């Protein structure tokens, strides 16, 4: 395989790597390369490291996601952007080549099919309809004696629809077109799934959101609203604080058709099967946000201990869970939180946390010892690089982080590696108009890409059609 273009890209990104970047790169990939290369974080050593990755076929011109992930892990976002741009260009080139291949294949095929059709038309001279013409009056004798004239006459006597039904050329072309379209669509779909590993998980989450279930914090209940209906249905709580007390988050457990509820006022996480059947999963926790992943783990943010832990479903009772983020006391260091609220988890088990009083969103990769700031982190404010008490967060197919910037009354989108966000909803002072927000909390997408926002102080859920690209 010709890797010259990728090698050229790798040479160009060397200028963007600092000495510390090279040291982190060699340390991170130390288990995949010989020790002599690992211990040589110079320009020559880095190039030797890349050669080793080519030799092991860990990277090549068609698939270098391993390298993108590596640079993302060591926070070399310029290198990530350069490689992703090259990956996107590869995709466009592959699609263009597919179209060119089709354009080269089609003309010869159509010529062959046309020749076959002409051969079929030549047989019309002995067609039963033609034999019947022998009984026609004398003025048709010229046509009978001239097969070419008969063929033209035969064609004109039939409707276009009848000829198409009888035409072998038409049937073959239709079949060929269907096959080519299926092949082309399959290639595009395989490429999309291969290069967008987050897509499957996100679609599963969206299916869950087609029926909107929201925590009714002040009324101590969970309410289900079917899309298009004007009245909701209470599916948990609703009897004062006897059952639920200020629930902050809820997720649906499809395996047993139950609800998992962060019952903050009662300092517990509860599984709700029905009015008469509930089960306490986690006790003595000032819980706030909940999220589950595709590996059977439940993640819970602890507002009091400033941490996030995960538990394996079915193994929660009398267990402390596994610490995945924070846990180093209250503070603003990269190892700390200051009242973590909502959380999101991607398919690589990286945890995103809205760090409420630090006015930022943190990302903790699996087994990381500290997090990285992916939104905000420049103090409390309303500039594009700031947040003001962030609440709900969600990460889409493209790696964009959507944040409910609650006290700025807006929804922000932070693209991967960006130093500032962009406003996707509102951005004005708090108001009650249908397109404005007042202290937004939870966020969710549906299958059509519409954004749903729990507009807390306006006591409503709003839907926004936004540009996802």
Coordinates of C-alpha atoms in Angstrom, one line a residue:
X1 CA 0.0 0.0 0.0
X2 CA 1.3 3.5 -0.9
X3 CA 1.6 5.4 2.4
X4 CA 3.4 8.4 0.9
X5 CA 0.6 10.9 1.5
X6 CA 0.2 9.9 5.2
X7 CA 4.0 10.0 5.6
X8 CA 4.0 13.5 4.2
X9 CA 1.3 14.5 6.7
X10 CA 3.3 13.0 9.6
X11 CA 6.4 15.0 8.5
X12 CA 4.4 18.2 8.5
X13 CA 3.0 17.7 12.0
X14 CA 6.5 17.2 13.4
X15 CA 6.8 21.0 13.4
X16 CA 3.8 21.2 15.7
X17 CA 5.3 18.9 18.4
X18 CA 7.2 20.3 21.3
X19 CA 9.9 18.4 23.1
X20 CA 7.3 17.6 25.9
X21 CA 4.9 16.4 23.3
X22 CA 7.5 13.9 21.9
X23 CA 8.3 12.6 25.4
X24 CA 4.6 12.0 26.1
X25 CA 4.2 10.4 22.7
X26 CA 7.1 8.0 23.2
X27 CA 6.0 7.2 26.8
X28 CA 2.4 6.5 25.7
X29 CA 3.4 4.2 22.8
X30 CA 6.3 2.6 24.7
X31 CA 4.6 -0.8 24.8
X32 CA 4.2 -0.8 21.0
X33 CA 7.8 0.0 19.9
X34 CA 11.3 -1.2 20.8
X35 CA 12.8 0.3 23.9
X36 CA 15.6 2.0 22.0
X37 CA 12.9 4.0 20.1
X38 CA 10.9 4.6 23.2
X39 CA 13.9 6.2 24.9
X40 CA 14.8 8.5 22.0
X41 CA 12.2 11.4 22.0
X42 CA 14.2 13.4 19.3
X43 CA 13.0 14.2 15.8
X44 CA 14.8 11.1 14.5
X45 CA 13.4 8.9 17.3
X46 CA 9.9 10.1 16.6
X47 CA 10.2 9.3 12.9
X48 CA 11.6 5.9 13.8
X49 CA 8.6 5.4 16.0
X50 CA 6.3 6.2 13.1
X51 CA 8.2 3.8 10.9
X52 CA 7.7 1.1 13.5
X53 CA 3.9 1.7 13.5
X54 CA 3.9 1.4 9.7
X55 CA 5.8 -1.8 9.8
X56 CA 3.4 -3.3 12.4
X57 CA 0.5 -2.1 10.2
X58 CA -1.0 -0.2 13.1
X59 CA -1.3 2.8 10.8
X60 CA -1.6 3.0 7.0
X61 CA -3.0 5.3 4.4
X62 CA -6.6 3.9 4.8
X63 CA -6.7 3.6 8.5
X64 CA -4.7 5.7 10.9
X65 CA -7.3 6.2 13.7
X66 CA -4.8 4.6 16.1
X67 CA -2.6 7.6 15.6
X68 CA -5.4 10.1 15.9
X69 CA -6.5 8.5 19.2
X70 CA -2.9 8.6 20.5
X71 CA -2.4 12.3 19.8
X72 CA -5.8 13.0 21.4
X73 CA -4.7 11.1 24.5
X74 CA -1.6 13.2 24.9
X75 CA -3.5 16.3 24.1
X76 CA -1.8 17.3 20.9
X77 CA -4.9 18.8 19.3
X78 CA -3.2 20.4 16.4
X79 CA -1.9 17.0 15.3
X80 CA -5.4 15.5 15.8
X81 CA -7.0 18.2 13.6
X82 CA -4.4 17.7 10.8
X83 CA -4.9 14.0 10.8
X84 CA -8.7 14.2 10.9
X85 CA -8.6 16.6 8.0
X86 CA -6.5 14.1 6.0
X87 CA -9.0 11.3 7.0
X88 CA -11.9 13.4 5.8
X89 CA -10.0 14.1 2.5
X90 CA -9.5 10.4 2.1
X91 CA -13.2 9.8 2.5
X92 CA -14.0 12.3 -0.2
X93 CA -11.4 10.8 -2.5
X94 CA -12.7 7.3 -2.0
X95 CA -16.2 8.4 -2.9
X96 CA -15.0 10.3 -5.9
X97 CA -13.1 7.3 -7.1
X98 CA -16.1 5.1 -6.7
X99 CA -18.1 7.5 -8.8
X100 CA -15.4 7.5 -11.5
X101 CA -15.3 3.7 -11.5
X102 CA -19.0 3.6 -12.1
X103 CA -18.7 6.1 -14.9
X104 CA -16.1 3.8 -16.6
X105 CA -18.0 0.6 -16.0
X106 CA -21.4 1.8 -17.2
X107 CA -20.8 2.8 -20.9
X108 CA -19.3 -0.7 -21.9
X109 CA -22.1 -2.4 -20.1
X110 CA -24.8 -0.4 -21.8
X111 CA -23.1 -1.0 -25.2
X112 CA -23.3 -4.8 -24.5
X113 CA -26.8 -4.6 -23.4
X114 CA -27.8 -2.5 -26.4
X115 CA -26.2 -5.0 -28.7
X116 CA -28.2 -7.8 -27.0
X117 CA -31.4 -5.8 -27.5
X118 CA -30.6 -5.2 -31.2
X119 CA -30.2 -9.0 -31.5
X120 CA -33.5 -9.5 -29.8
X121 CA -35.2 -7.0 -32.1
X122 CA -33.8 -8.8 -35.2
X123 CA -35.8 -11.8 -34.1
X124 CA -38.9 -9.8 -34.6
X125 CA -38.9 -10.8 -38.2
X126 CA -40.2 -14.2 -37.1
X127 CA -42.3 -12.8 -34.3
X128 CA -45.8 -14.4 -34.2
X129 CA -47.3 -11.0 -34.6
X130 CA -45.3 -10.6 -37.8
X131 CA -46.6 -13.9 -39.2
X132 CA -50.1 -12.6 -38.7
X133 CA -49.3 -9.7 -41.0
X134 CA -49.1 -12.1 -44.0
X135 CA -52.9 -12.2 -43.9
X136 CA -53.2 -8.5 -44.2
X137 CA -54.2 -6.8 -47.5
X138 CA -51.8 -6.3 -50.4
X139 CA -50.9 -2.8 -49.3
X140 CA -48.9 -4.4 -46.4
X141 CA -46.9 -6.6 -48.7
X142 CA -44.1 -4.1 -48.9
X143 CA -43.8 -4.2 -45.1
X144 CA -43.8 -8.0 -45.1
X145 CA -41.0 -8.2 -47.7
X146 CA -38.9 -5.6 -45.9
X147 CA -38.0 -6.9 -42.3
X148 CA -36.4 -3.5 -41.5
X149 CA -39.5 -1.6 -42.4
X150 CA -41.6 -4.2 -40.5
X151 CA -39.4 -3.8 -37.4
X152 CA -39.9 0.0 -37.4
X153 CA -43.6 -0.5 -38.0
X154 CA -43.7 -3.1 -35.2
X155 CA -42.0 -0.7 -32.8
X156 CA -44.4 2.2 -33.6
X157 CA -47.4 -0.1 -33.2
X158 CA -46.6 -0.8 -29.6
X159 CA -46.9 1.6 -26.7
X160 CA -43.7 2.6 -24.9
X161 CA -44.9 0.9 -21.7
X162 CA -45.5 -2.4 -23.6
X163 CA -42.0 -2.3 -25.1
X164 CA -40.4 -1.6 -21.8
X165 CA -42.1 -4.5 -20.2
X166 CA -40.9 -6.8 -23.1
X167 CA -37.5 -5.2 -23.4
X168 CA -34.6 -7.3 -22.1
X169 CA -32.4 -4.2 -22.2
X170 CA -34.8 -2.4 -19.8
X171 CA -34.9 -5.3 -17.4
X172 CA -31.1 -5.8 -17.4
X173 CA -30.5 -2.0 -16.9
X174 CA -33.0 -1.8 -14.1
X175 CA -31.4 -4.8 -12.4
X176 CA -27.9 -3.4 -12.9
X177 CA -28.8 0.0 -11.6
X178 CA -30.3 -1.5 -8.4
X179 CA -27.2 -3.7 -7.8
X180 CA -24.9 -0.7 -8.3
X181 CA -26.8 1.5 -6.0
X182 CA -26.8 -1.2 -3.3
X183 CA -23.0 -1.7 -3.7
X184 CA -22.4 2.1 -3.5
X185 CA -24.7 2.5 -0.5
X186 CA -23.0 -0.4 1.3
X187 CA -19.5 1.0 0.7
X188 CA -20.6 4.4 2.1
X189 CA -22.3 2.8 5.1
X190 CA -19.3 0.6 6.0
X191 CA -17.0 3.6 5.7
X192 CA -19.3 5.7 7.9
X193 CA -19.6 3.0 10.6
X194 CA -15.8 2.4 10.6
X195 CA -15.0 6.0 11.0
X196 CA -17.7 7.0 13.4
X197 CA -17.6 4.6 16.3
X198 CA -19.8 6.8 18.4
X199 CA -22.7 6.6 16.1
X200 CA -24.2 3.3 17.3
X201 CA -24.2 4.2 20.9
X202 CA -25.7 7.7 20.3
X203 CA -28.5 6.2 18.2
X204 CA -29.4 3.8 21.0
X205 CA -29.6 6.7 23.4
X206 CA -31.8 8.6 21.0
X207 CA -34.2 5.7 20.7
X208 CA -34.6 5.9 24.4
X209 CA -35.5 9.5 24.1
X210 CA -38.5 9.1 21.7
X211 CA -40.7 9.0 24.8
X212 CA -39.6 12.0 26.9
X213 CA -39.2 11.1 30.6
X214 CA -38.1 14.0 32.9
X215 CA -37.6 14.5 36.6
X216 CA -40.1 16.9 38.1
X217 CA -37.7 18.2 40.8
X218 CA -40.0 20.4 42.9
X219 CA -43.0 18.0 42.6
X220 CA -40.9 15.0 43.6
X221 CA -41.9 12.8 40.7
X222 CA -41.0 11.5 37.2
X223 CA -43.3 12.4 34.4
X224 CA -43.5 10.7 31.0
X225 CA -44.7 12.8 28.0
X226 CA -45.4 11.2 24.6
X227 CA -44.5 13.4 21.7
X228 CA -47.4 15.4 20.5
X229 CA -49.6 15.0 23.6
X230 CA -50.6 17.9 25.7
X231 CA -50.6 16.0 29.1
X232 CA -48.0 13.9 30.8
X233 CA -48.3 10.8 32.9
X234 CA -46.8 10.3 36.4
X235 CA -44.7 7.1 36.3
X236 CA -42.9 7.4 39.6
X237 CA -43.4 9.4 42.8
X238 CA -45.9 12.2 43.1
X239 CA -47.0 11.6 46.7
X240 CA -45.0 14.2 48.5
X241 CA -41.6 13.2 49.7
X242 CA -42.7 9.7 50.9
X243 CA -41.5 8.1 47.7
X244 CA -39.1 10.5 46.0
X245 CA -37.4 13.7 47.4
X246 CA -36.1 16.2 44.8
X247 CA -35.0 13.7 42.1
X248 CA -32.4 15.2 39.8
X249 CA -31.9 12.7 37.0
X250 CA -33.4 9.5 35.6
X251 CA -32.4 6.9 33.0
X252 CA -34.3 4.0 31.5
X253 CA -33.1 0.5 32.0
X254 CA -34.5 -1.4 29.0
X255 CA -33.3 -4.8 30.3
X256 CA -36.1 -4.9 32.9
X257 CA -38.2 -2.0 31.8
X258 CA -37.4 0.0 35.0
X259 CA -36.3 3.5 35.9
X260 CA -33.0 4.4 37.6
X261 CA -33.6 7.6 39.6
X262 CA -31.1 9.9 41.4
X263 CA -33.2 10.5 44.5
X264 CA -31.0 13.2 45.9
X265 CA -33.1 14.3 48.8
X266 CA -33.1 10.8 50.2
X267 CA -29.4 10.4 49.4
X268 CA -29.8 7.3 47.3
X269 CA -30.1 5.8 43.8
X270 CA -33.3 3.8 43.4
X271 CA -34.6 1.4 40.8
X272 CA -38.3 1.9 40.2
X273 CA -40.3 -1.0 38.7
X274 CA -43.8 0.1 39.7
X275 CA -45.8 2.0 42.4
X276 CA -45.4 -1.0 44.7
X277 CA -42.0 -2.3 43.7
X278 CA -38.7 -0.4 44.1
X279 CA -35.2 -1.3 45.0
X280 CA -32.4 0.8 46.5
X281 CA -29.3 0.3 44.5
X282 CA -26.9 2.8 46.2
X283 CA -27.3 4.4 49.6
X284 CA -25.7 7.3 51.5
X285 CA -24.8 9.3 48.4
X286 CA -25.7 12.9 47.6
X287 CA -26.2 11.9 44.0
X288 CA -27.0 14.3 41.1
X289 CA -26.2 12.9 37.6
X290 CA -26.7 9.4 36.2
X291 CA -25.5 7.7 33.0
X292 CA -25.1 4.1 31.9
X293 CA -22.7 2.8 29.2
X294 CA -22.7 -0.1 26.8
X295 CA -20.6 -2.3 29.1
X296 CA -23.2 -2.7 31.9
X297 CA -21.9 0.1 34.2
X298 CA -23.9 2.8 36.0
X299 CA -22.1 6.1 36.6
X300 CA -23.2 8.5 39.4
X301 CA -21.9 11.9 40.3
X302 CA -21.6 12.6 44.1
X303 CA -22.2 16.3 44.8
X304 CA -20.9 16.1 48.4
X305 CA -17.7 14.1 47.8
X306 CA -16.9 15.9 44.5
X307 CA -16.4 12.7 42.5
X308 CA -17.9 10.3 40.0
X309 CA -18.1 6.5 40.6
X310 CA -19.3 3.6 38.5
X311 CA -21.0 0.4 39.5
X312 CA -21.6 -2.8 37.6
X313 CA -25.3 -3.5 37.2
X314 CA -26.3 -6.5 39.4
X315 CA -23.3 -6.0 41.7
X316 CA -24.2 -2.7 43.4
X317 CA -25.3 -3.7 46.9
X318 CA -22.9 -3.1 49.7
X319 CA -20.2 -2.0 47.3
X320 CA -18.5 1.4 47.1
X321 CA -18.1 1.3 43.3
X322 CA -15.0 2.3 41.3
X323 CA -13.7 5.9 41.3
X324 CA -13.5 7.2 37.7
X325 CA -13.2 11.0 38.2
X326 CA -12.4 13.4 41.0
X327 CA -12.2 12.1 44.5
X328 CA -9.5 14.4 45.6
X329 CA -11.6 16.9 47.6
X330 CA -13.2 20.1 46.6
X331 CA -11.1 22.4 44.3
X332 CA -10.3 23.6 40.8
X333 CA -7.3 21.5 40.0
X334 CA -7.5 19.0 37.1
X335 CA -7.8 16.2 39.7
X336 CA -10.8 17.9 41.4
X337 CA -14.4 19.0 41.1
X338 CA -16.4 21.7 42.8
X339 CA -19.9 20.1 43.0
X340 CA -20.1 17.9 39.9
X341 CA -23.6 17.8 38.4
X342 CA -24.6 16.0 35.1
X343 CA -22.5 13.4 33.3
X344 CA -22.1 11.8 29.9
X345 CA -20.2 8.7 28.8
X346 CA -18.9 7.9 25.4
X347 CA -18.2 4.5 23.8
X348 CA -14.6 4.5 25.0
X349 CA -15.8 5.0 28.6
X350 CA -14.5 8.5 28.8
X351 CA -16.6 10.5 31.3
X352 CA -17.7 14.1 30.7
X353 CA -18.8 16.0 33.8
X354 CA -20.3 19.5 34.3
X355 CA -18.2 20.9 37.1
X356 CA -20.8 23.3 38.3
X357 CA -19.0 25.8 40.6
X358 CA -15.8 25.6 38.5
X359 CA -17.8 26.8 35.5
X360 CA -16.3 24.2 33.2
X361 CA -16.9 20.7 31.6
X362 CA -14.2 18.1 32.3
X363 CA -13.4 15.0 30.4
X364 CA -11.8 12.0 32.2
X365 CA -10.6 9.2 30.0
X366 CA -10.8 5.7 31.3
X367 CA -8.2 5.0 34.0
X368 CA -7.0 8.6 33.9
X369 CA -5.6 10.3 37.0
X370 CA -6.7 13.7 36.0
X371 CA -9.2 15.3 33.6
X372 CA -8.9 17.8 30.8
X373 CA -11.1 20.9 30.3
X374 CA -13.3 20.5 27.1
X375 CA -15.6 23.5 27.7
X376 CA -15.2 26.7 29.8
X377 CA -12.4 26.7 32.4
X378 CA -11.8 30.5 32.2
X379 CA -13.8 31.5 35.2
X380 CA -17.4 32.5 35.6
X381 CA -18.7 34.7 32.7
X382 CA -20.5 35.0 29.4
X383 CA -17.7 35.2 26.9
X384 CA -17.5 32.4 24.3
X385 CA -14.6 30.8 26.3
X386 CA -16.6 30.9 29.5
X387 CA -19.5 29.2 31.2
X388 CA -21.7 30.2 34.1
X389 CA -22.8 27.2 36.3
X390 CA -23.1 24.5 33.5
X391 CA -25.7 21.8 33.9
X392 CA -26.8 19.2 31.3
X393 CA -24.2 17.9 28.9
X394 CA -24.4 15.6 25.9
X395 CA -21.8 14.5 23.3
X396 CA -22.9 13.9 19.7
X397 CA -21.6 11.8 16.8
X398 CA -19.0 14.4 15.9
X399 CA -17.5 14.7 19.3
X400 CA -19.2 18.1 19.9
X401 CA -20.0 18.8 23.5
X402 CA -23.4 20.5 24.1
X403 CA -23.7 22.3 27.4
X404 CA -26.7 23.8 29.2
X405 CA -25.0 27.1 30.3
X406 CA -27.7 27.6 32.9
X407 CA -27.0 31.1 34.3
X408 CA -26.2 32.5 30.9
X409 CA -29.6 31.3 29.7
X410 CA -28.1 29.6 26.6
X411 CA -27.0 26.3 25.1
X412 CA -23.4 26.2 24.0
X413 CA -21.6 23.8 21.6
X414 CA -17.9 23.2 22.0
X415 CA -16.2 21.4 19.1
X416 CA -13.4 19.0 19.9
X417 CA -10.1 20.8 20.6
X418 CA -11.7 24.2 20.4
X419 CA -10.7 27.0 22.8
X420 CA -14.2 28.6 22.7
X421 CA -17.8 27.6 22.2
X422 CA -20.6 28.8 20.0
X423 CA -24.1 29.6 20.9
X424 CA -26.7 27.3 19.5
X425 CA -29.8 28.4 21.5
X426 CA -30.7 31.9 22.8
X427 CA -27.9 33.8 24.5
X428 CA -30.1 36.7 25.7
X429 CA -31.3 37.6 29.1
X430 CA -33.6 35.1 30.8
X431 CA -37.2 35.4 29.4
X432 CA -40.3 33.3 29.0
X433 CA -40.7 33.4 25.2
X434 CA -40.9 30.1 23.4
X435 CA -37.4 30.4 22.0
X436 CA -35.7 31.5 25.2
X437 CA -34.5 29.8 28.4
X438 CA -34.4 30.4 32.1
X439 CA -31.9 28.2 33.9
X440 CA -31.8 25.2 31.6
X441 CA -30.8 21.8 33.0
X442 CA -31.1 18.5 31.1
X443 CA -30.3 18.0 27.4
X444 CA -31.3 15.2 25.0
X445 CA -31.4 14.5 21.2
X446 CA -34.0 12.5 19.3
X447 CA -33.5 10.4 16.2
X448 CA -34.0 13.3 13.9
X449 CA -31.3 15.4 15.6
X450 CA -33.7 17.8 17.4
X451 CA -32.4 19.1 20.7
X452 CA -34.6 18.9 23.8
X453 CA -34.0 21.2 26.8
X454 CA -35.4 21.0 30.3
X455 CA -36.1 24.7 30.8
X456 CA -36.2 24.6 34.7
X457 CA -37.5 28.0 35.8
X458 CA -40.0 28.2 33.0
X459 CA -41.3 24.7 34.0
X460 CA -41.3 23.3 30.5
X461 CA -39.3 21.1 28.0
X462 CA -38.5 22.8 24.7
X463 CA -37.4 21.4 21.4
X464 CA -35.0 23.2 19.0
X465 CA -34.1 22.4 15.5
X466 CA -30.4 23.1 15.3
X467 CA -27.6 22.7 12.7
X468 CA -25.7 19.6 13.8
X469 CA -22.9 20.1 11.3

